Coordinates of C-alpha atoms and ligand atoms in Angstrom, one line a residue:
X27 CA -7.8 -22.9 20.8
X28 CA -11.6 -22.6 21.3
X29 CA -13.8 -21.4 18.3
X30 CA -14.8 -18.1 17.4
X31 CA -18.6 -17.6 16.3
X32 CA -19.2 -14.3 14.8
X33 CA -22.6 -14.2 14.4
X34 CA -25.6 -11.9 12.7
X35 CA -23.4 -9.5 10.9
X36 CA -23.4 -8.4 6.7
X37 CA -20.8 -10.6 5.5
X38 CA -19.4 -8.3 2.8
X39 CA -16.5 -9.7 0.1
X40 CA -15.1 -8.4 -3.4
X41 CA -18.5 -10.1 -4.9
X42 CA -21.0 -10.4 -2.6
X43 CA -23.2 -8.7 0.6
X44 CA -25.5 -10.9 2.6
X45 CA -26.1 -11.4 6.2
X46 CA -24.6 -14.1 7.7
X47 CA -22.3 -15.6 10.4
X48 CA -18.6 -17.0 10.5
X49 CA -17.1 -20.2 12.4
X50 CA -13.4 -19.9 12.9
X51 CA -11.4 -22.8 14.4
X52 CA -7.7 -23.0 14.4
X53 CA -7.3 -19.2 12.9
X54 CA -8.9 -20.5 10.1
X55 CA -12.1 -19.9 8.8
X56 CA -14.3 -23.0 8.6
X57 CA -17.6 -21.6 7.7
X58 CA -19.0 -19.2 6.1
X59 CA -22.9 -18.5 5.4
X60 CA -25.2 -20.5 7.6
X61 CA -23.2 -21.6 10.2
X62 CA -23.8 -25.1 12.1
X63 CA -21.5 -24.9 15.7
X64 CA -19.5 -27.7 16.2
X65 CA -19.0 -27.2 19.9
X66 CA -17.9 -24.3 21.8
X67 CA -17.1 -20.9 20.5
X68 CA -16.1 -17.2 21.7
X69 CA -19.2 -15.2 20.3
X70 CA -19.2 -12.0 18.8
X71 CA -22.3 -10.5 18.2
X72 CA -21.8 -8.3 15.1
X73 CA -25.7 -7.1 14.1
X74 CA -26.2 -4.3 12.1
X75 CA -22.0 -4.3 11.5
X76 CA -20.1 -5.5 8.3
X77 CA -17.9 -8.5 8.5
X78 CA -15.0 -7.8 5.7
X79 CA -11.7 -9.7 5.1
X80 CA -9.2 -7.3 7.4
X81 CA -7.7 -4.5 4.9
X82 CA -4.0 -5.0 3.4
X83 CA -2.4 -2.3 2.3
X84 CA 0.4 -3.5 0.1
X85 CA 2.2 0.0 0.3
X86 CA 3.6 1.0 3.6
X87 CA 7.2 2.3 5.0
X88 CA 7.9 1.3 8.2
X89 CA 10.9 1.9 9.8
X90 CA 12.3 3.5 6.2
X91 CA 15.6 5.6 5.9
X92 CA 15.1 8.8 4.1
X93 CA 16.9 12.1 3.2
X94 CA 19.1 11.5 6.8
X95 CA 16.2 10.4 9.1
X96 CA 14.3 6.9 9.9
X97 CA 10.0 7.1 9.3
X98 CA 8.3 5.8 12.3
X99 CA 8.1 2.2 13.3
X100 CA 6.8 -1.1 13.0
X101 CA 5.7 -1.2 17.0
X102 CA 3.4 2.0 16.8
X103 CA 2.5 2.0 13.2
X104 CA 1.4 -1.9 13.6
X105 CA -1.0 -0.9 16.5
X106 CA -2.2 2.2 14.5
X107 CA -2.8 -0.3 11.5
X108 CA -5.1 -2.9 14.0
X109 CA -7.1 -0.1 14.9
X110 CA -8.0 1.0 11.8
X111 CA -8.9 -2.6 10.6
X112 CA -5.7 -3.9 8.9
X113 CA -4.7 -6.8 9.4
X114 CA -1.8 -7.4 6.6
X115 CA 0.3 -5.0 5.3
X116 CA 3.2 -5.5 2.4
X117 CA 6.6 -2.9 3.8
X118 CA 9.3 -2.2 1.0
X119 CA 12.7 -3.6 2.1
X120 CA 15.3 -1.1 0.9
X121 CA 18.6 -2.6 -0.4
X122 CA 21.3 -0.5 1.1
X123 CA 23.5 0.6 -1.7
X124 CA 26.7 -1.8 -1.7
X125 CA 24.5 -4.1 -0.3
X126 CA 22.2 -7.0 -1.4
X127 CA 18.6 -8.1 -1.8
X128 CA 19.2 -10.5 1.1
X129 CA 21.1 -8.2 3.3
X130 CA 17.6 -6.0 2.6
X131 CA 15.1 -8.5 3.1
X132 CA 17.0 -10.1 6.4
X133 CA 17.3 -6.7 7.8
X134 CA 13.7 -5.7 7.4
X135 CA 12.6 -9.4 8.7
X136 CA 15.0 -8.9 12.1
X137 CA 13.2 -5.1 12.4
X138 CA 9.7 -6.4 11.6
X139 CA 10.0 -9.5 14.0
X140 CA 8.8 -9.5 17.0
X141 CA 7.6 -5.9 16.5
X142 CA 4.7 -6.2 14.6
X143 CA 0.8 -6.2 15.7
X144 CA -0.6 -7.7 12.0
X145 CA 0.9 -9.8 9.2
X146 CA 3.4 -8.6 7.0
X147 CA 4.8 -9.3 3.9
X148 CA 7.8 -7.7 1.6
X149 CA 8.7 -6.3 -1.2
X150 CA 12.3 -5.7 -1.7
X151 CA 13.5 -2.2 -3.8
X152 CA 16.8 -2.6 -5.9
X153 CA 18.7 0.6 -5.4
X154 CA 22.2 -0.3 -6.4
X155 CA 21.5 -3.0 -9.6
X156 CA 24.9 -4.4 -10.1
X157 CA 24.7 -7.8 -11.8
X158 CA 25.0 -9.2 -8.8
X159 CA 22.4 -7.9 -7.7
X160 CA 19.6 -8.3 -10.7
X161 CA 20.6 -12.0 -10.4
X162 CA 19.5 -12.6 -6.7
X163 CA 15.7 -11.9 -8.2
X164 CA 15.2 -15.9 -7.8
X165 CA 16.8 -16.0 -4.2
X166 CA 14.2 -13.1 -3.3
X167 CA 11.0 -15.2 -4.5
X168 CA 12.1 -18.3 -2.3
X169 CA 12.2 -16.4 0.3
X170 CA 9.0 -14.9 -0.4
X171 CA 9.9 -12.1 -1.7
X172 CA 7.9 -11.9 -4.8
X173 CA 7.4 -7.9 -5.7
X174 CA 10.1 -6.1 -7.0
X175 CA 10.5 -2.3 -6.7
X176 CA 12.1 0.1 -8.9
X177 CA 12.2 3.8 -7.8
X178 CA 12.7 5.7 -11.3
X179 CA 12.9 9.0 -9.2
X180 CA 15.4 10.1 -6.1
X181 CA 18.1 10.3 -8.2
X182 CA 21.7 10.0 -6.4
X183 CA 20.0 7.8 -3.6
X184 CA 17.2 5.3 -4.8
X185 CA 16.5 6.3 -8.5
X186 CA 17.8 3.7 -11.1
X187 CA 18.1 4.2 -14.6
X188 CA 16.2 2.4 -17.9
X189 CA 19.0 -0.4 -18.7
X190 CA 18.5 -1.7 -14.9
X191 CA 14.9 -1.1 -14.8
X192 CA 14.1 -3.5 -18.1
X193 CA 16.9 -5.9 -16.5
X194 CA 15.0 -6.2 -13.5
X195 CA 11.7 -6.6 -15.7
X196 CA 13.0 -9.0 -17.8
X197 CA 14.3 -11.3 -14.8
X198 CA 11.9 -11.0 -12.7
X199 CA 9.6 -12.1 -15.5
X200 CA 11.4 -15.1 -15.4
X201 CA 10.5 -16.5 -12.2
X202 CA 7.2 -14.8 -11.8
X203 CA 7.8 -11.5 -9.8
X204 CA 6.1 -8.4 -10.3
X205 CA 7.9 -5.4 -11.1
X206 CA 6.2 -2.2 -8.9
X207 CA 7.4 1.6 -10.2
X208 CA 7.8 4.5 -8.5
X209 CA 7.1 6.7 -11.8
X210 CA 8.6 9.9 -11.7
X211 CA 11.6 10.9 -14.5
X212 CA 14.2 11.8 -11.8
X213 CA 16.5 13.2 -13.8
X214 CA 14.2 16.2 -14.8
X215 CA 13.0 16.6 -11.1
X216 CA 16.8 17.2 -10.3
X217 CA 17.2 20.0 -12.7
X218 CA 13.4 21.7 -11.7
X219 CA 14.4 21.2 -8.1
X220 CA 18.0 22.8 -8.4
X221 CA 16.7 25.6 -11.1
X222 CA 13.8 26.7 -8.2
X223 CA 16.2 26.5 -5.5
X224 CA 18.4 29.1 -7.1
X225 CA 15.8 31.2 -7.8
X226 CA 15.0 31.6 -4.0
X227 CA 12.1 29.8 -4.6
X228 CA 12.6 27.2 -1.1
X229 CA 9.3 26.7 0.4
X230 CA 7.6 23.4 0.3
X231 CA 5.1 24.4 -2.4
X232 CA 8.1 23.8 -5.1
X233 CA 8.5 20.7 -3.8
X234 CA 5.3 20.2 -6.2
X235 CA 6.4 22.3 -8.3
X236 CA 9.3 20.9 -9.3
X237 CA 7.4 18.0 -10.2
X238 CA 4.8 18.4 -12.3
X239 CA 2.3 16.0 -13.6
X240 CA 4.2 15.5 -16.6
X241 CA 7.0 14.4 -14.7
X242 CA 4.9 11.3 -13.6
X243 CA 3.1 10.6 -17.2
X244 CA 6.4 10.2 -18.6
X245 CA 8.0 8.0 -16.4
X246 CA 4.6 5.6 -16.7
X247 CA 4.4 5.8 -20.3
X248 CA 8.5 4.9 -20.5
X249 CA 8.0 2.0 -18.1
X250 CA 4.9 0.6 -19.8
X251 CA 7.3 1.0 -23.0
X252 CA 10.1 -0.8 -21.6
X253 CA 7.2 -4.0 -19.8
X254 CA 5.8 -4.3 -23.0
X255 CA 9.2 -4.8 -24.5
X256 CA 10.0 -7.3 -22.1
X257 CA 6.5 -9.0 -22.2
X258 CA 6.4 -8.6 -17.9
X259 CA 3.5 -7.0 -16.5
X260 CA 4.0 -4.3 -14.1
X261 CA 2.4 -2.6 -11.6
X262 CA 2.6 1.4 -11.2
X263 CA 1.8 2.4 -7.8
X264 CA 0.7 6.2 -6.0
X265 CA -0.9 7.4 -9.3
X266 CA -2.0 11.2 -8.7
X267 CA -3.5 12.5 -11.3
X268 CA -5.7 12.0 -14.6
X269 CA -2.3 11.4 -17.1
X270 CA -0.5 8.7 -15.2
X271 CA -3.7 7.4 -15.3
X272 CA -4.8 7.7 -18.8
X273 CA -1.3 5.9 -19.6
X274 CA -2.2 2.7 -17.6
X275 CA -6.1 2.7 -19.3
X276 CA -4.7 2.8 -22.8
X277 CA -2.5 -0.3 -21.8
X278 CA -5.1 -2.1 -20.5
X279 CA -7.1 -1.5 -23.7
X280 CA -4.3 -3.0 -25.5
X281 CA -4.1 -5.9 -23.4
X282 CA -1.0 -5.4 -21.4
X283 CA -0.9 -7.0 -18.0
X284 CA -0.5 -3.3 -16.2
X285 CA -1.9 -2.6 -12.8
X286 CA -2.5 1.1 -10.9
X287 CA -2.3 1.8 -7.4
X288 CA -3.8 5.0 -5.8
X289 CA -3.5 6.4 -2.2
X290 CA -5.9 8.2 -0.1
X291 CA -4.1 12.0 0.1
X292 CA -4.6 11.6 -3.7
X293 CA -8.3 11.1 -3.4
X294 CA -8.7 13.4 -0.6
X295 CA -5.5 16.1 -0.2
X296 CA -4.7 18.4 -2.7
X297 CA -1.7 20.8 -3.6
X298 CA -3.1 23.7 -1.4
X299 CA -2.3 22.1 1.6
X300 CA 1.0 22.8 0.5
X301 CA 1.0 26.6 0.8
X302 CA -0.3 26.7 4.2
X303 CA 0.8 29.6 6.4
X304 CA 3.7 28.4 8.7
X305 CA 5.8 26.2 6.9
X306 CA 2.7 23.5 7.3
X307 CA 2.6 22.7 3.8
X308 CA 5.9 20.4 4.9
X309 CA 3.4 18.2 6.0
X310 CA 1.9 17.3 3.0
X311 CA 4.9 16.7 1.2
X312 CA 5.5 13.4 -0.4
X313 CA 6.4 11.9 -3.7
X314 CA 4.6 12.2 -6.3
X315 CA 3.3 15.1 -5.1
X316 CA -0.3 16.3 -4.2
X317 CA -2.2 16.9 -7.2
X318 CA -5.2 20.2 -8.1
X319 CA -8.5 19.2 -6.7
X320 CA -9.5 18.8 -10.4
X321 CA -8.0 14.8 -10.6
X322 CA -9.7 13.2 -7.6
X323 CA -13.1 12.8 -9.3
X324 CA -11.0 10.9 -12.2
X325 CA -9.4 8.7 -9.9
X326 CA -12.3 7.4 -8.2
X327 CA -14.0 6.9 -11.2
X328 CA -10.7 5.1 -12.3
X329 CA -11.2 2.9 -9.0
X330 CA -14.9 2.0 -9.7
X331 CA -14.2 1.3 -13.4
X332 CA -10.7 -1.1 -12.6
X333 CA -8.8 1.1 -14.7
X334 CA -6.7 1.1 -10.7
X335 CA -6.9 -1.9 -8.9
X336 CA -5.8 -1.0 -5.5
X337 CA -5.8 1.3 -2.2
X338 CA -2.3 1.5 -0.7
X339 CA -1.5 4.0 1.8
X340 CA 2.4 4.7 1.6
X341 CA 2.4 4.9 4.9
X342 CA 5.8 6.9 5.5
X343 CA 5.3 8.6 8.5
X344 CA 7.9 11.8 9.8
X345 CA 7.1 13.9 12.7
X346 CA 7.0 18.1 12.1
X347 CA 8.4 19.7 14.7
X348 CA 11.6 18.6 13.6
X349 CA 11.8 15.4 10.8
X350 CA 10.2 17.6 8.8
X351 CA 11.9 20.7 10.0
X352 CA 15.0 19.6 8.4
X353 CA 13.7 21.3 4.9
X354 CA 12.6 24.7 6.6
X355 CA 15.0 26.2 4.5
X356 CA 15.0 23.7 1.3
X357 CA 12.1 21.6 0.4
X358 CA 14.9 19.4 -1.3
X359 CA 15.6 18.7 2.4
X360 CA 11.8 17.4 3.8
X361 CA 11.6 14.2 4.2
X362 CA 8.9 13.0 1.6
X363 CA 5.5 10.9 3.1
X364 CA 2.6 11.2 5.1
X365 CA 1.0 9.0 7.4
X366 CA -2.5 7.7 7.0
X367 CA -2.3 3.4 8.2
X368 CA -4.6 4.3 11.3
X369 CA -8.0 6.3 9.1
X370 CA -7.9 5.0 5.9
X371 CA -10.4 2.2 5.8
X372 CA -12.8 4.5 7.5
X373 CA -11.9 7.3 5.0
X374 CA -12.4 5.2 2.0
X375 CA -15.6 4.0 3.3
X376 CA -17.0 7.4 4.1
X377 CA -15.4 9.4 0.8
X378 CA -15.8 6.3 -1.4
X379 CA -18.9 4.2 -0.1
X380 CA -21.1 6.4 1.8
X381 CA -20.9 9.0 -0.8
X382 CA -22.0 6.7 -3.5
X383 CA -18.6 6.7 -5.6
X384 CA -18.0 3.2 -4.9
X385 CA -19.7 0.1 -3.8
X386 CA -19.2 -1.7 -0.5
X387 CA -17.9 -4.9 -2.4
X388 CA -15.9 -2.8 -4.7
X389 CA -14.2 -1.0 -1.3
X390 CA -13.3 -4.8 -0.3
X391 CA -12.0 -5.5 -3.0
X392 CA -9.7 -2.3 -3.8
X393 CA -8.3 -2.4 -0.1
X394 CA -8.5 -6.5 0.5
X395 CA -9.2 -8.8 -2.1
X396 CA -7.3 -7.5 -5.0
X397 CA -3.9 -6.6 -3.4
X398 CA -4.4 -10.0 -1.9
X399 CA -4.4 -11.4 -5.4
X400 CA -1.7 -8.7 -6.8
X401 CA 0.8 -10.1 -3.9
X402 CA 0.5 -13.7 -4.4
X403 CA -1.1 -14.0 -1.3
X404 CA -4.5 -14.9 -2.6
X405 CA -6.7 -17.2 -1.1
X406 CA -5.1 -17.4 2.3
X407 CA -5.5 -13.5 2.9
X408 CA -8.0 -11.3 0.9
X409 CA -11.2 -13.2 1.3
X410 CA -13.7 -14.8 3.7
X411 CA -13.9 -18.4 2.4
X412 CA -13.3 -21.3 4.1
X413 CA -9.7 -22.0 4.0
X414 CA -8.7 -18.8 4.3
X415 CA -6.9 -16.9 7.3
X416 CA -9.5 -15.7 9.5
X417 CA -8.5 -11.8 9.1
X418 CA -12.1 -9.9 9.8
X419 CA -12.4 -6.2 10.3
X420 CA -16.0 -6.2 11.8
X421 CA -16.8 -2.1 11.1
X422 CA -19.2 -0.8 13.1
X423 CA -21.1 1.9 10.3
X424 CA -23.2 4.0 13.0
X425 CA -21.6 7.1 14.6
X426 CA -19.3 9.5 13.2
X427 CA -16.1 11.2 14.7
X428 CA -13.3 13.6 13.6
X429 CA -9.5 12.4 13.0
X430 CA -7.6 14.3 15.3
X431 CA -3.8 13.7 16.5
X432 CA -4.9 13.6 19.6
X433 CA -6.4 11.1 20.0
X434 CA -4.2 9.3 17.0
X435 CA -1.9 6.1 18.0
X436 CA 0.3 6.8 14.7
X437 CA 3.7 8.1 16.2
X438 CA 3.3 11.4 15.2
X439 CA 2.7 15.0 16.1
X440 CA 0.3 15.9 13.0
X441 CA -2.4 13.8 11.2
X442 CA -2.4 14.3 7.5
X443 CA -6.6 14.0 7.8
X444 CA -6.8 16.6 10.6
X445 CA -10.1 17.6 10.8
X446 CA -11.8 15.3 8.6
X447 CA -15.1 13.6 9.6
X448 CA -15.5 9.7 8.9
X449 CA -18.7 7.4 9.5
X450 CA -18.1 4.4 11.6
X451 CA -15.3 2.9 12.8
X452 CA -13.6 -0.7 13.5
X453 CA -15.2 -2.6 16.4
X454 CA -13.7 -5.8 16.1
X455 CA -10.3 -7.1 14.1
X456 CA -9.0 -10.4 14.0
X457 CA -5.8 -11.7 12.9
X458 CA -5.6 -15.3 12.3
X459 CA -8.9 -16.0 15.0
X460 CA -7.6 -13.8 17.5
X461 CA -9.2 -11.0 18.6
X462 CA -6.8 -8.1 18.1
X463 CA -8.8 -5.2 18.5
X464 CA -12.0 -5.0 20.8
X465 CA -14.5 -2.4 20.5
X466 CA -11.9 -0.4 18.9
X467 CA -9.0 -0.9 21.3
X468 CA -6.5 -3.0 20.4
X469 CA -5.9 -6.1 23.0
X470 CA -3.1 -7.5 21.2
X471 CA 0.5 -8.0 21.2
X472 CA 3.4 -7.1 18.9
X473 CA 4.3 -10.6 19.1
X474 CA 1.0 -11.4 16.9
X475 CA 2.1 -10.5 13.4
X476 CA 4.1 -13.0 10.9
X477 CA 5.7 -12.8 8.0
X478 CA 3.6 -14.2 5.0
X479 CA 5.5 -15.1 2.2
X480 CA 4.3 -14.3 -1.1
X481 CA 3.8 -16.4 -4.2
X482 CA 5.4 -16.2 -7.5
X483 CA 3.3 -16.1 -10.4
X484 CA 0.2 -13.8 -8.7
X485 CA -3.0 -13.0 -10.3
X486 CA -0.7 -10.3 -11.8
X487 CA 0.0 -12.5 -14.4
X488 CA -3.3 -13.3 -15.7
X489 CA -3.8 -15.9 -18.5
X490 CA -0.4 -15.8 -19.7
X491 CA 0.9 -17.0 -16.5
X492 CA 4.3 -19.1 -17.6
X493 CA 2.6 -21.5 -14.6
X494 CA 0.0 -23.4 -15.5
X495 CA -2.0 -25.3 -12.9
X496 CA -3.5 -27.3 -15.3
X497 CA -0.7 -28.6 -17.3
X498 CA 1.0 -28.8 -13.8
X499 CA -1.7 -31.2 -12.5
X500 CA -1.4 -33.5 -15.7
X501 CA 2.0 -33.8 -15.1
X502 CA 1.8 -34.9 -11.8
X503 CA -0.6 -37.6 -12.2
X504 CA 1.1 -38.5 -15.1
X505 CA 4.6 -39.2 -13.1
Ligands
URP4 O1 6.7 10.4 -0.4 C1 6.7 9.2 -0.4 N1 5.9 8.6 -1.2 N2 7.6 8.6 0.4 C2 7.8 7.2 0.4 C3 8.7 6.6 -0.6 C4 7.9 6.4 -1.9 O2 8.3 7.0 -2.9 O3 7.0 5.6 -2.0
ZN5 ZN1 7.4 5.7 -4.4
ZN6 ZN1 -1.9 22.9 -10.3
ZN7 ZN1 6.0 4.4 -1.1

């Protein structure tokens, strides 16, 4: 494999900004800075662009079961994902109740495999936590497998309850997994939902309505309660709104290993869309629901202050016309997600960096560096060092355009950003060295992506990491 060169371009990571150049030999990058070619190279002139670590959104559904119908797939989505500069993304791998964590994790490997334009990793979701089941936690991390989800809403199909939620935190704590939470108290949703229903209230507004902010706060508080308890950090993902929020700052303040996650609808959507004409509010439902106007301000500022520590998308992607149709007479019925894989690198850069909310290296690290580190997959994806995969999103920052479904390559017939106006746009993205996108057009294949397995014991852990690669290194050169 001949070298790539990329050469002239603002090198941007989570720390720094300078202008420099990149040497990549063997999908690896070799140099970084002030390069000195050691032989031939592909060249890729990248002046006046920014040369990041590719994105890696740690929060996607590809291919996902819900409510009776299947989200779109890894083949389209994948391609979407190139194009808008990712290069890694982490999908949840659903254990089928009655099923295993295995049976989960094989099933989404054989779907992803084969069919998949970037990296991917896994988490795997315990729906059905028999013993069994809790005690196949260890067999998940050596497979790679080292982020655990527990749904604490959709109650009757994903939704478990408090006893299997601290079980699961206190064995994955064990081997160094990271509990993620969908935090919403499912058992109140059902009664709102059911109470609204009867009261002819069926449009997809009470979707929201039926659950409220509250609904979220609680469920973070009770599972910040029950990690503390257990001495396991945790990591709340798709935070909304101001409370859910405040709950994770206080932690932190008190020193608990607790980590936030927010999504671009909840920077940039809000609940109106949800009573537009038409049954088009349908669109914008997904779970936790789209928040007043009034909380986007606090969860930027949350992002530039680390109180959250990520950028996921949950990517769950479901057509209108009739996916989701299948509610038009009872939001219980919509399928809950929205798409957004394809825009939301350029969105976050325009919304976040070009209007002054958050620095360039603070957008690297909130959509590359830090999931990188939350995942276990830190230093081989995340950064541009040498060592490191070379995963580059080289992002062109002149020029503006205006997401449209049109001209969209996510499988669907709506684009929850319809209408919006970014700045700038991917030019180039590699994935391991190889250009997969060229002048925004992706030249790949869905043979490129592999599964990356995750370490135990992420960043996630922090000091009190049960590993320690000191003592570790003592004892080896002491054997
Ligand atoms: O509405 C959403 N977020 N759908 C995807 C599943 C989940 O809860 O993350
Ligand atoms: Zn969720
Ligand atoms: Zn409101
Ligand atoms: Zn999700």
């Amino acid at each position: 494999m001949t070298a790539v060169w990329v050469r002239g371009g603002m090198i941007v990571t989570a720390s720094d900004v300078f202008a420099g150049d990149v040497w990549i030999e063997d999908g690896v990058i070799r140099q970084v800075g002030v390069v000195r070619p050691s032989g031939e190279a592909h060249i890729i002139d990248a002046p006046g662009m920014y040369v990041m670590p590719g994105a890696i959104d740690e929060h996607t559904h590809m291919g996902m079961p819900f409510n009776g119908t299947v989200s779109a797939d890894w083949d389209t989505e994948t391609i979407a994902a190139a194009i808008g500069g990712t290069t890694t993304i982490v999908d949840f791998a659903i254990q089928r109740r009655g099923g295993t964590l295995v049976e989960a994790i094989e099933t989404w490997r054989n779907k992803a495999d084969g069919r998949t334009a970037i990296d991917y990793g896994l988490h795997v979701a315990i729906t059905d936590p028999r013993p069994e089941v809790i005690a196949e936690i260890p067999e998940a991390v050596k497979r790679g497998v080292t982020t655990v989800k527990v749904f604490m809403a959709y109650k009757g199909e994903m939704m478990v309850d408090d006893t299997a939620l601290f079980q699961t935190l206190l064995a994955a704590r064990e081997v160094g997994a990271l509990v993620m939470i969908h935090a919403e108290n499912g058992d109140a949703v059902v009664l709102l939902q059911d109470r609204l229903y009867e009261a002819n209230k069926r449009a997809p507004r009470y979707h929201a309505e039926s659950r409220p902010l509250e609904v979220e706060a609680e469920a973070t508080r009770r599972a910040i309660a029950l990690a503390k308890l257990a001495d396991a950090p945790l990591f709340i993902v798709h935070v909304t709104g101001r409370e859910p929020m405040e709950e994770i700052r206080r932690a932190r303040h008190r020193g608990q290993r607790v980590y936030g996650e927010t999504c671009p609808q909840y920077l940039l959507l809000d609940e109106s869309y949800l009573v537009l004409p038409g049954f088009e509010g349908a669109k914008y439902v997904c779970s936790p629901p789209l928040r007043h106007a009034s909380h986007q301000e606090a969860l930027w500022t949350a992002l530039a202050e680390g109180v959250l520590q990520t950028i996921g998308t949950d990517h769950c992607s479901f057509n209108f016309r009739e996916q989701k149709h299948m509610g038009r007479d009872d939001f219980r019925k919509i399928p809950n997600g929205l798409n957004g894989i394809e825009n939301w690198v350029q969105l976050i850069y325009t919304y976040g960096v070009c209007q002054g909310r958050i620095s360039l290296s603070r957008m690297v690290d909130l959509i590359s560096t830090q999931p990188a580190k939350l995942m276990g997959l830190y230093p081989r994806k995340g950064t541009l060092a040498v060592g490191a995969d070379a995963d580059l999103l080289i992002y062109d920052p002149s020029g503006s355009t205006t997401i449209t479904a049109q001209t969209q390559h996510q499988n669907s017939d709506y684009n929850a950003y319809e209408g919006f106006v970014v700045q700038g746009k991917p030019q180039w993205v590699l994935l391991r060295g190889n250009v997969i996108v060229q002048e925004g057009k992706h030249v790949g294949t869905l043979q490129d992506g592999r599964f990356v397995p995750c370490s135990p014991y992420s960043a996630a852990y922090g000091e009190k990491a049960p590993f320690d690669s000191r003592q570790l290194q003592a004892e080896l050169v002491d054997a």
